[in-house]
XYZ file of C-alpha atoms in Angstrom:
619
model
C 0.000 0.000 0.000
C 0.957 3.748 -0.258
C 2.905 5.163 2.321
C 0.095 7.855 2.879
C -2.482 4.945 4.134
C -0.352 2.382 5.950
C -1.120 -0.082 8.247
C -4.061 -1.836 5.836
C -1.629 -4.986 4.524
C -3.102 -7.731 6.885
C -6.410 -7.586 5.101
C -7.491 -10.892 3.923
C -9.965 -11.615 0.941
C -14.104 -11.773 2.033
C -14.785 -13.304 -1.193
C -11.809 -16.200 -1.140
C -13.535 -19.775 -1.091
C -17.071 -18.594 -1.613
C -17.850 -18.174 -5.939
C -15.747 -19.161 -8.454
C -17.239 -16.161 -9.798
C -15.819 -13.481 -7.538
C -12.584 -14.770 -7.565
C -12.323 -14.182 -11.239
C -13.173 -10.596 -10.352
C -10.161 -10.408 -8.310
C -8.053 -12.089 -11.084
C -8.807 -9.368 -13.361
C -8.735 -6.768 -10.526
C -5.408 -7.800 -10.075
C -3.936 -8.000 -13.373
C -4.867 -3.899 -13.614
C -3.545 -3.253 -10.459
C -0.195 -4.902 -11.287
C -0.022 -2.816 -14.326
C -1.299 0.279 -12.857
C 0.504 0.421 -9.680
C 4.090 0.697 -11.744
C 2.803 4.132 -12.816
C 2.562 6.841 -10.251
C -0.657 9.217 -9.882
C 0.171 12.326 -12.313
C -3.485 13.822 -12.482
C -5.448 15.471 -9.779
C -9.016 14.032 -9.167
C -11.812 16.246 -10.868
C -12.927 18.335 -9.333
C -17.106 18.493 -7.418
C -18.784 21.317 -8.143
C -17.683 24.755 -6.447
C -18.797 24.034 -2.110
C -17.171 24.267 0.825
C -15.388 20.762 0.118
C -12.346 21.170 2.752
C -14.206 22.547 5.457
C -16.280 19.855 5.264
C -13.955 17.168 5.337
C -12.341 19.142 8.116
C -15.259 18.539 10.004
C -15.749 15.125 9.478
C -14.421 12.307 12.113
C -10.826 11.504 11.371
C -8.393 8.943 13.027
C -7.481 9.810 16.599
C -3.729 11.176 16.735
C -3.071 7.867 18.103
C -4.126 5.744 14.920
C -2.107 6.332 11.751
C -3.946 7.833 9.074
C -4.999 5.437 6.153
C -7.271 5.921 2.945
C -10.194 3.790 5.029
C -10.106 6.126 8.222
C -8.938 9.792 6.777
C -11.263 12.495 5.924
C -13.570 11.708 2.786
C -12.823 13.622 -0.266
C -8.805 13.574 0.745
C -7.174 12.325 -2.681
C -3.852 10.742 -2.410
C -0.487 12.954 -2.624
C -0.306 14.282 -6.499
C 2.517 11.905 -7.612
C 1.902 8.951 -5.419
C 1.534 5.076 -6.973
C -1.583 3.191 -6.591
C -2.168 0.645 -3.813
C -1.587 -2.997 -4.072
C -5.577 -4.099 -5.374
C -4.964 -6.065 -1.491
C -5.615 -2.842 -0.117
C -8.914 -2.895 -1.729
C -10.150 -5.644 -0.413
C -13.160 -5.553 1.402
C -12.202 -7.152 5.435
C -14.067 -6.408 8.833
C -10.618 -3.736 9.323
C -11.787 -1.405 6.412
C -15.403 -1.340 8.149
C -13.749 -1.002 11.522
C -12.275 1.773 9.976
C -15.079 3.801 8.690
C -17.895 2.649 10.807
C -19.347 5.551 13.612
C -21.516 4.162 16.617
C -21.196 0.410 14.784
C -23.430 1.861 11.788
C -21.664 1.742 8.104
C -23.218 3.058 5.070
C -22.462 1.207 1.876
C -23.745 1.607 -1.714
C -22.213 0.142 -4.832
C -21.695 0.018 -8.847
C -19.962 0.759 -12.003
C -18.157 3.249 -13.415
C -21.556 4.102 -15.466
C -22.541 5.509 -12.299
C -19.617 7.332 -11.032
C -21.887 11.043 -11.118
C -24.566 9.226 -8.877
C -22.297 7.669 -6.830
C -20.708 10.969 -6.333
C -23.913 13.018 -5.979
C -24.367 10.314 -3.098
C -21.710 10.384 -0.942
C -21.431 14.097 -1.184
C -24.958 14.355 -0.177
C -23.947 12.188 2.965
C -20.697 14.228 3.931
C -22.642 17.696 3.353
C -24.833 16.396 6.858
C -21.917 15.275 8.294
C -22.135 11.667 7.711
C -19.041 10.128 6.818
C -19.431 6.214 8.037
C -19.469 5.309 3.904
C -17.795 2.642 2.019
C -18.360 2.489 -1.677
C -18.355 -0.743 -3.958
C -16.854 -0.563 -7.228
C -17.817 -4.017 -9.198
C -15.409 -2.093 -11.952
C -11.315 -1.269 -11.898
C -11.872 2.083 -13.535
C -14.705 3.279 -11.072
C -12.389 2.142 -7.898
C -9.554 4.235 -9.659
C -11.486 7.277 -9.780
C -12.933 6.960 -6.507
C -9.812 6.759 -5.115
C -8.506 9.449 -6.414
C -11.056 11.362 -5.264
C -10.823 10.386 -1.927
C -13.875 8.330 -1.164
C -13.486 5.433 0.548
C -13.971 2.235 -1.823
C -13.402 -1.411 -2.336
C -13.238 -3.837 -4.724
C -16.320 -5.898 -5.130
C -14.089 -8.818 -7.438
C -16.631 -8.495 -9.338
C -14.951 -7.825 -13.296
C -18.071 -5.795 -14.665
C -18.077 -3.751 -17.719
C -17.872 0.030 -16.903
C -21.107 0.536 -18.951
C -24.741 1.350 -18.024
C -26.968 -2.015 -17.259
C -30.578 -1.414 -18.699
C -33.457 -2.693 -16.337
C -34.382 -6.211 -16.439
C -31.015 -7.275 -18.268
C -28.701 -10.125 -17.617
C -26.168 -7.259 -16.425
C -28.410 -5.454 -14.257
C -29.773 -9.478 -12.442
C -25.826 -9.671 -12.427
C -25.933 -6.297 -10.279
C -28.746 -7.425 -7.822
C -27.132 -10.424 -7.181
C -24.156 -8.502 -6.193
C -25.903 -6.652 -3.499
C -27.156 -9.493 -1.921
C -23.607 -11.170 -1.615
C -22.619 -7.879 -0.607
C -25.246 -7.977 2.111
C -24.310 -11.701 3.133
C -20.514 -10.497 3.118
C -20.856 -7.847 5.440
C -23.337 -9.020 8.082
C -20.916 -11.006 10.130
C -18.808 -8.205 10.783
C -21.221 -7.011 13.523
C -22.313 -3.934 12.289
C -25.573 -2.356 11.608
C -25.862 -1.901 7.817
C -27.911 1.058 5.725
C -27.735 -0.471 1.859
C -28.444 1.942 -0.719
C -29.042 2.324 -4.373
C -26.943 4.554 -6.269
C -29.970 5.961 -7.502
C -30.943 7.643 -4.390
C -29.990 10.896 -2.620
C -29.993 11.561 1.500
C -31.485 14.767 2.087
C -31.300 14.597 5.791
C -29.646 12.337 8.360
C -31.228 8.898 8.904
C -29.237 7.680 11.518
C -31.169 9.321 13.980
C -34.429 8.077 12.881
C -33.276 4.295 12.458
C -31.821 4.610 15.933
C -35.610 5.278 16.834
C -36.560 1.361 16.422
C -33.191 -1.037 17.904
C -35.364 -4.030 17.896
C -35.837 -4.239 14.424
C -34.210 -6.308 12.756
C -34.573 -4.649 8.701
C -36.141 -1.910 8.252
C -37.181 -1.848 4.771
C -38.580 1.383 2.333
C -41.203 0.441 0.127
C -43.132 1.373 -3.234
C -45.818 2.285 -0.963
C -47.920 5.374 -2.572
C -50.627 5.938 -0.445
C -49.847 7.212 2.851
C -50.686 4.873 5.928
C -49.397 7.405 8.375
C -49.560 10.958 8.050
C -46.983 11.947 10.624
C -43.047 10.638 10.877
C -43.876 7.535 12.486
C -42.915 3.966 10.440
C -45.463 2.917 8.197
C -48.827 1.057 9.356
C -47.270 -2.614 7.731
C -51.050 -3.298 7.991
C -52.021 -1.308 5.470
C -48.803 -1.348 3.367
C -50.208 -2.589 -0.593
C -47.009 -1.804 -2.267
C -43.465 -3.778 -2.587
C -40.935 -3.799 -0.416
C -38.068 -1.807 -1.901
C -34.654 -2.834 -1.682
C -32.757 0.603 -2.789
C -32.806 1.709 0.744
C -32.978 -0.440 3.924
C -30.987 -1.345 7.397
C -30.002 -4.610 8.215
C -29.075 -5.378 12.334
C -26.351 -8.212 12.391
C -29.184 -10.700 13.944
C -29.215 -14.503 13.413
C -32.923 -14.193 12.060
C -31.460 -11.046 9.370
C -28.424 -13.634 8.524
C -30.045 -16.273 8.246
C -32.362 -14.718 5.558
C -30.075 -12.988 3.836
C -28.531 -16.244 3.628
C -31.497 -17.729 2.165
C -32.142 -14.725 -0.194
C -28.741 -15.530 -1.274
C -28.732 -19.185 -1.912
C -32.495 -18.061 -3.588
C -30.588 -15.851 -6.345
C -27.896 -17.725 -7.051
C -29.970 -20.744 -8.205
C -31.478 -18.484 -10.869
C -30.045 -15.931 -12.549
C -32.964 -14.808 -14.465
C -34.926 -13.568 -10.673
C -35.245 -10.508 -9.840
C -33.484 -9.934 -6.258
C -36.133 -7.596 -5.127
C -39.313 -10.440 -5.857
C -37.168 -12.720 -4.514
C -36.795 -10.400 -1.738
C -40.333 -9.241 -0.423
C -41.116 -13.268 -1.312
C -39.091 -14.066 1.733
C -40.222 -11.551 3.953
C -44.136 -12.550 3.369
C -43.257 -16.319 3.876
C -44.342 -15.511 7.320
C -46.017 -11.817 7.528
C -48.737 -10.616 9.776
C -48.066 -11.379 13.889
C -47.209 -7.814 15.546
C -44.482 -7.534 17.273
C -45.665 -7.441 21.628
C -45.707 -4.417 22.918
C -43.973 -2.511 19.484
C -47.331 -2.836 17.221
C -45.166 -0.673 14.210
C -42.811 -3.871 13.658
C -43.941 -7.081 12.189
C -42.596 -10.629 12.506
C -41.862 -11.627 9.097
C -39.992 -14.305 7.158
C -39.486 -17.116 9.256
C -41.682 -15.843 11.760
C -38.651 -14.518 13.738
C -37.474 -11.484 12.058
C -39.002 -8.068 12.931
C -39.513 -5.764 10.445
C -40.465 -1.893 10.094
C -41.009 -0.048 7.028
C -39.971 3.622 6.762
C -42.882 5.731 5.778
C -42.933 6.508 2.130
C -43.774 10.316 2.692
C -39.861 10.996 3.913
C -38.070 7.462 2.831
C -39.638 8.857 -0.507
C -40.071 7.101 -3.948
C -40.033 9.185 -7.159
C -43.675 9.082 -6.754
C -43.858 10.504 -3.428
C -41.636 12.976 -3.632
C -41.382 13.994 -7.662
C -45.423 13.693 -8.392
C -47.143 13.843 -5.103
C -45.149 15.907 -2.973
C -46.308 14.142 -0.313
C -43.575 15.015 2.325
C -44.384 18.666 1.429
C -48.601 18.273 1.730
C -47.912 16.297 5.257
C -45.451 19.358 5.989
C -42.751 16.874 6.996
C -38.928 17.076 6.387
C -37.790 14.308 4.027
C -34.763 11.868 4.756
C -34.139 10.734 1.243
C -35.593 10.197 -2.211
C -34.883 6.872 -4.417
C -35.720 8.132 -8.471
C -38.038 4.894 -8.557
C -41.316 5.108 -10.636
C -40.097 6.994 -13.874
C -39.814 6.356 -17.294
C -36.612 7.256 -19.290
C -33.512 4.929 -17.956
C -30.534 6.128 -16.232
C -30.827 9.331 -18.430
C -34.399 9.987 -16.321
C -33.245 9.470 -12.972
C -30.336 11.892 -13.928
C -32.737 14.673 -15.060
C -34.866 14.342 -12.088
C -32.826 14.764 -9.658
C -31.217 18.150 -11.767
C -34.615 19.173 -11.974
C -34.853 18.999 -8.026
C -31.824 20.610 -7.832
C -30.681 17.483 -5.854
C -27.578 16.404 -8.532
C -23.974 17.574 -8.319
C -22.602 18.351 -12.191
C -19.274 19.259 -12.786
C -18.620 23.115 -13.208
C -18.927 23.185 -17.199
C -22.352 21.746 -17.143
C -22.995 25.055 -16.528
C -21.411 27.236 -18.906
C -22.694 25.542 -22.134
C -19.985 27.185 -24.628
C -22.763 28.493 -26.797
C -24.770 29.800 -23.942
C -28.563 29.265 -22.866
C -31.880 29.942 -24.356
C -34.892 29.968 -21.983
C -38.587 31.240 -22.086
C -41.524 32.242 -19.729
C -44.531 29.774 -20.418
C -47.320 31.284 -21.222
C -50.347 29.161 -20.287
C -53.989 30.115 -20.021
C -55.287 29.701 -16.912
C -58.708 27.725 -18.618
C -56.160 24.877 -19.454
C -54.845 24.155 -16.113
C -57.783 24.639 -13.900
C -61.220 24.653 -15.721
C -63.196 21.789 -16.321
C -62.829 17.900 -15.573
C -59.230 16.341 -15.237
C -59.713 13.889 -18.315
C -57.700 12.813 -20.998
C -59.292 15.277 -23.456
C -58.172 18.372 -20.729
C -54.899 16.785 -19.600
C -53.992 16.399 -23.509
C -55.284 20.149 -24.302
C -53.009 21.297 -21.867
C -50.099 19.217 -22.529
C -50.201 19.934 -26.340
C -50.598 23.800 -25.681
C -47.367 23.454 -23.648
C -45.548 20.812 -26.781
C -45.879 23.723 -29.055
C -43.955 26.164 -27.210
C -41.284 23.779 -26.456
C -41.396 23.037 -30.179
C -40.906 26.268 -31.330
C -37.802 27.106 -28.925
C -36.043 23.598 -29.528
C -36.042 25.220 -33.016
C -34.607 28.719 -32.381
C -32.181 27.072 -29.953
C -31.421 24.943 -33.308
C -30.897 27.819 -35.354
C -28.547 30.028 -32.503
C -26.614 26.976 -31.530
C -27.845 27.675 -27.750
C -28.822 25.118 -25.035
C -32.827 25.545 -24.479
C -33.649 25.744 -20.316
C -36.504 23.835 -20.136
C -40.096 24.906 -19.102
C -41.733 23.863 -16.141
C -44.181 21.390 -17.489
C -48.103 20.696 -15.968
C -50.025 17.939 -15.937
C -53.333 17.254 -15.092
C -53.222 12.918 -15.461
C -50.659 10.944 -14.168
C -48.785 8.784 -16.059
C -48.522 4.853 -14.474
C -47.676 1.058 -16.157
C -51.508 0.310 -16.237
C -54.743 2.239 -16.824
C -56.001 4.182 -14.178
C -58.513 6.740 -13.325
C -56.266 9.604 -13.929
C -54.803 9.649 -10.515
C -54.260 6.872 -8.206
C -56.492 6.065 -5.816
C -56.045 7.050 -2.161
C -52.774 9.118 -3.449
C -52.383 13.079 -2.661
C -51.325 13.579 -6.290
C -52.922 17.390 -6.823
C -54.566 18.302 -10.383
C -52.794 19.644 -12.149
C -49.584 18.893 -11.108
C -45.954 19.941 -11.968
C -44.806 16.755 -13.518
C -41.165 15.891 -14.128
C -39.968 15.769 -17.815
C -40.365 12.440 -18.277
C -43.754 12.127 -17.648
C -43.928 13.457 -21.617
C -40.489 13.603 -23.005
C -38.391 10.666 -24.126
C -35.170 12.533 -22.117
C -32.988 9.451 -23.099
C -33.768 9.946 -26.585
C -32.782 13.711 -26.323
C -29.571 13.172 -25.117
C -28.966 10.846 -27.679
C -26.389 11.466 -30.625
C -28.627 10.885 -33.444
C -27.179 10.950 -36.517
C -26.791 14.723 -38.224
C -27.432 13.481 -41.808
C -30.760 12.611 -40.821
C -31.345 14.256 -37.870
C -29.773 17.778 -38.104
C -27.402 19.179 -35.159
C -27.993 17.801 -31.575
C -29.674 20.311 -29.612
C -28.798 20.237 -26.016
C -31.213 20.774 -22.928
C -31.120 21.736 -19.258
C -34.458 21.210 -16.338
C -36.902 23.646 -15.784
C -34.923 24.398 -12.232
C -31.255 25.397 -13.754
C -31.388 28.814 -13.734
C -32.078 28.974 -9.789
C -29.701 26.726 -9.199
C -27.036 27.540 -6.734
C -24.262 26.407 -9.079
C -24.791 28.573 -11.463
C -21.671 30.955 -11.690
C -22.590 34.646 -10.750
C -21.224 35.280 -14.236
C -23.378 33.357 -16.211
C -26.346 34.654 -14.751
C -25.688 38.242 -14.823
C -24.992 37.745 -18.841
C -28.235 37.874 -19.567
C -30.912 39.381 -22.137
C -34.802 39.732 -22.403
C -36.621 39.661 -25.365
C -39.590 41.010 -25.295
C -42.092 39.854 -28.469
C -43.972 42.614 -30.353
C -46.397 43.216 -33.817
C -43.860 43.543 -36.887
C -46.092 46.804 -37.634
C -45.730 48.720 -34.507
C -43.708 51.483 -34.493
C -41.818 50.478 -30.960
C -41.025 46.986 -32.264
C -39.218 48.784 -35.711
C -36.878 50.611 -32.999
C -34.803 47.243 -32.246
C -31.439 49.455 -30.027
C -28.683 46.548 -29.309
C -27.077 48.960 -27.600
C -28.722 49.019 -23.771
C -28.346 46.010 -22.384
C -30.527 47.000 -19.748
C -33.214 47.043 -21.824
C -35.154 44.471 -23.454
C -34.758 43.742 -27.072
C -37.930 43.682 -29.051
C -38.481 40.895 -31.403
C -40.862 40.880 -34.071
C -42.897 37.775 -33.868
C -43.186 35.066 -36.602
C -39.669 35.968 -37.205
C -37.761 34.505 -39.890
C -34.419 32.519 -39.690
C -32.928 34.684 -41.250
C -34.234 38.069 -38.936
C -33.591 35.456 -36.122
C -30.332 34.433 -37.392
C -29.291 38.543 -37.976
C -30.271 39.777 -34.661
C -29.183 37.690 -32.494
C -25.585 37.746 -33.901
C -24.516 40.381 -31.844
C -25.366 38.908 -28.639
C -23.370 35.857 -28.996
C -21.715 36.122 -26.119
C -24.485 36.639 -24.110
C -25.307 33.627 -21.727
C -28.378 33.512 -21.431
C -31.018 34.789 -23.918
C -34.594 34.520 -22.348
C -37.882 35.175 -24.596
C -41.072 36.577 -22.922
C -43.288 34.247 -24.680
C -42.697 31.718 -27.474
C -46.324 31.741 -28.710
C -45.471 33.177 -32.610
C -42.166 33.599 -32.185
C -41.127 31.625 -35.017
C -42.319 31.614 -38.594
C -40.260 28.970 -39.716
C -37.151 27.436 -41.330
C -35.657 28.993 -44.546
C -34.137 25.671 -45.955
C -36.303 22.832 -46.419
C -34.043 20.471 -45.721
C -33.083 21.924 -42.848
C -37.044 21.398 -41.792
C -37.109 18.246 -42.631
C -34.519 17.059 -40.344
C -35.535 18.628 -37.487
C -38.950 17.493 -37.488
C -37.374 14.086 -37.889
C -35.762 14.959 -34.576
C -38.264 16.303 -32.380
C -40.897 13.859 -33.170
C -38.932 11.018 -31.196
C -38.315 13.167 -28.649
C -42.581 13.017 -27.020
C -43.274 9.585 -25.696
C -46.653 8.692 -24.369
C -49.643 8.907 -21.724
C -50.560 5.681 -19.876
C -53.454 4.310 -19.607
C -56.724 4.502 -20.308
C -58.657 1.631 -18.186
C -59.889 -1.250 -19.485
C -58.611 -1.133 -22.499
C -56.147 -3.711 -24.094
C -54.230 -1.105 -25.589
C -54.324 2.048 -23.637
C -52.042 4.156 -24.141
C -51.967 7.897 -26.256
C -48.961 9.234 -28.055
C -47.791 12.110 -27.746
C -47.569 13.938 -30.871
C -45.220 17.246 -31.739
C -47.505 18.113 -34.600
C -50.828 17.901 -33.187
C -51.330 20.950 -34.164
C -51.041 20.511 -37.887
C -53.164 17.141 -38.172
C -57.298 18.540 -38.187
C -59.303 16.993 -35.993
C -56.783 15.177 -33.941
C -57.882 13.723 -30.784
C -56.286 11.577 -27.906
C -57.535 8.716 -28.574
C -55.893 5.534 -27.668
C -55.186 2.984 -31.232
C -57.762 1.103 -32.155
C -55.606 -2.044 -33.587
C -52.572 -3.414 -33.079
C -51.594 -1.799 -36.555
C -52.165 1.630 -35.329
C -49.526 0.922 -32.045
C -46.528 2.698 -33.157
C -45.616 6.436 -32.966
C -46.627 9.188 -34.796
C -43.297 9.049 -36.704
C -42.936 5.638 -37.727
């Protein structure tokens, strides 16, 4: 090991004995390290966005001045010396010493993945350390995600687990791979004696939990859940009575108990004999093999499993689910503080959980993500208030005002196009939720409010946007931020301050002729149903301006020049709606979502009639 972390050499292998598997991990592992660990740390770690980083690492538990400071007991976010070779992949083994090291009040925190997560995975631990939680150990099932971890100066191991560095879609043999991991993971650490909070990498902490899982010592897992209508309505643990919805496995806190080993080593045994199951139904299978018997004199925790283990399940209003929290709010409407949010319950990949948690302001990008080189383009909705709030919430109503809102979007993705700028999302409403299956608009028993701000994915394909699609057919890529970016603290005081209005007016009027690009304290007037060209000609001299925001983009585009041009970008923006779900009772119930509504007479949302009609409006 380095000189900087000594003292971590005795560590012996977890994994050494157990899977043929994992030891093939390790055999790879090593072979990088071997060849890595000749070559001495030139770079710096990248940077996290601009905070106070150092003071809070300062803050944060250290060794004692009697312990010798290693990488598994020094202050998080600590990179190695500039210069200094890589550890031996020993050092990165995962041993009841590393948690020793890193544990507070016998609690340790752990999450895990691949490099394809490494901005998560970040976003999480940094959440942690900002409330002063620093008990944390990372898994990396990847070499290249433990490198950069460690040279950032989080705390991570090495899982042995040889994955590729790339993203695992839902429900593939990579992402079963994954789950299986965590429950090894689970079974590994156990019988070192210490209380154990498992998390996705999906997931953010927004406040402490420690406190609140101190709250119930007798349980033995306490589990969050996919739970969306409230049982409780205070911070108390969910009524398990009246629980409906899955146990969720991206957060919950194992206690070292014999009844929690011994089903975790069930669960265990349970995945490995089929690698096609998915870890979380084998999971809440387990845990209803016994269910229902309360728990003397602690009515909130259930025996469960083998009849044995008590269970609690953290209320979904603060343990939150991207229902809870993105659509319903629920935390906000019960005027409670939430503890964390998991981006379950959405609709566009990796991409979607990404964008969510930007649009909550909740995700930690590196500086240049905001300081697009071309700058920004943003608007002010305009939405009439007989859209949002008059009438019945049906699909006819949800779709008028949806459609009013595609249109505008449409109309700056195109002048964002044409000025090579980054368009800043709207805020988007909704008056129908979007689900799996058909329902009645909202859910049942739910707090979802109509209408609702919904997040982005609710109507945009957001992995499709962010897609490279090819130019020749496609035209130029046109980048995006959330609805939120502008308020964000992260944006730098100079981007913000470079900033014009423009303010649309009639062609004809004499005040809109008088276009002065000389006061930049006051708005510029636009004429609407400006050409590309006019577009193209008076926005030139405000290319360096950072942001360019537009009072209203209802007419304030009359449309491409070049044909060709045209044709590619509708090509684009077509793919980039996705649809409404569902209409009940119906065997095919969902609606598209169409960019040019507006130009096909008498369109209606109407679900298709025949599997011949199931495809999008651009296929």
């Amino acid at each position: 090991m380095a000189a900087w972390c000594s003292g971590g050499e005795s560590t012996k292998p977890i994994f050494v004995g157990i899977y043929g598997a994992v030891l093939g991990g390790f055999a790879v592992s090593a072979l990088f390290f071997l060849l890595s660990s000749f070559s001495s740390l030139s770079a710096p770690p990248l940077p996290l966005p601009t905070t106070a980083l150092s003071t809070a690492a300062a803050n944060l538990s250290g060794p004692t001045p009697s312990q010798p400071e290693t990488m598994y007991n020094c202050p998080i976010w600590k990179p190695p010396p500039r210069g200094s070779r890589m550890p031996s992949p020993r050092a990165f083994r995962l041993t009841r010493d590393m948690v020793a090291a890193r544990a507070r009040g016998g609690v340790i925190v752990v999450t895990f993945g691949n490099y394809a997560f490494l901005d998560f995975i970040l976003t999480w631990a940094r959440h942690l350390t900002d409330l002063g939680v620093d008990n944390l150990l990372v898994g990396a099932m990847d070499t290249k995600l433990l490198r950069e971890l460690y040279l950032r100066g989080v705390p991570v191991f090495d899982m042995g687990s040889g994955m590729a560095p790339e993203d695992a879609g839902w429900g593939s043999p990579t992402f079963h791979k994954m789950g299986r991991e965590k429950v090894l993971l689970i079974n590994t650490l156990l019988p070192f004696g210490y209380e154990l909070l498992m998390c996705d990498t999906d997931m953010v902490w927004l406040k402490n939990p420690l406190p609140y899982l101190a709250r119930y010592p007798d349980a033995d897992l306490l589990t969050s859940s996919d739970q969306v209508i409230p049982t409780v309505t205070d911070d108390s643990l969910e009524n398990w009575r009246e629980v409906t919805g899955a146990f969720n496995i991206g957060i919950f806190h194992w206690r070292p108990t014999e009844p929690a080993k011994r089903m975790a080593k069930e669960w265990k045994d349970l995945v490995l004999s089929d690698d096609k199951l998915w870890d979380q139904n084998a999971f809440n299978d387990l845990v209803r093999k016994v269910f229902g018997q309360p728990v003397e004199g602690q009515g909130d925790l259930v025996y469960s499993y083998d009849g044995k283990l008590k269970l609690a399940v953290l209320p979904a209003s603060i343990f939150c689910s991207g229902h809870t929290y993105f659509v319903q709010a629920m935390y906000k409407q019960l005027h409670l503080e939430p503890y964390a949010v998991h981006t379950t319950f959405q609709y566009a990949g990796t991409e979607g959980k990404r964008h969510r948690l930007r649009e909550a302001m909740l995700f930690f990008d590196q500086p240049s993500y905001y300081d697009s080189p071309g700058g920004f383009l943003s608007f002010k909705p305009n939405i009439p208030k007989h859209l949002l709030l008059d009438g019945a919430h049906n699909v006819e109503s949800h779709f008028a005002l949806v459609n009013y809102q595609l249109k505008q979007v449409r109309t700056a993705l195109a002048i964002a196009s044409l000025l090579k700028r980054t368009l800043v999302m709207p805020p988007l409403w909704c008056r129908l939720d979007r689900m799996w299956f058909g329902h009645p608009g909202v859910m049942e028993g739910t707090m979802t409010r109509q209408p609702f701000l919904c997040p982005m994915d609710h109507i945009f394909e957001v992995h499709v946007m962010m897609k490279d699609l090819p130019k020749e057919e496609f035209g130029p890529h046109i980048d995006f931020r959330e609805y939120s970016f502008l308020e964000n603290p992260s944006l730098p005081k100079e981007v913000k301050e470079s900033f014009l209005e423009v303010q649309l007016c009639d062609d004809h009027s004499s005040r809109c002729s008088a276009v002065d690009g000389t006061d930049k304290h006051r708005p510029l007037r636009l004429p609407k149903n400006s050409t590309e060209e006019k577009l193209l000609n008076i926005f030139s001299p405000y290319k360096s301006v950072k942001i360019i925001q537009f009072s209203s983009m209802v007419d304030a585009f009359g449309g491409f020049s070049d044909a060709a041009v045209e044709t590619k970008f509708r090509n684009r923006v077509k793919r980039y709606v996705g649809i409404w779900c569902c209409v009940e009772l119906r065997e095919i119930g969902h609606i598209y979502y169409d960019m040019y509504w507006d130009e096909k007479p008498g369109w209606k949302p109407h679900p298709p009639e025949t599997r011949e009609q199931d495809h999008p409006p651009w296929s």
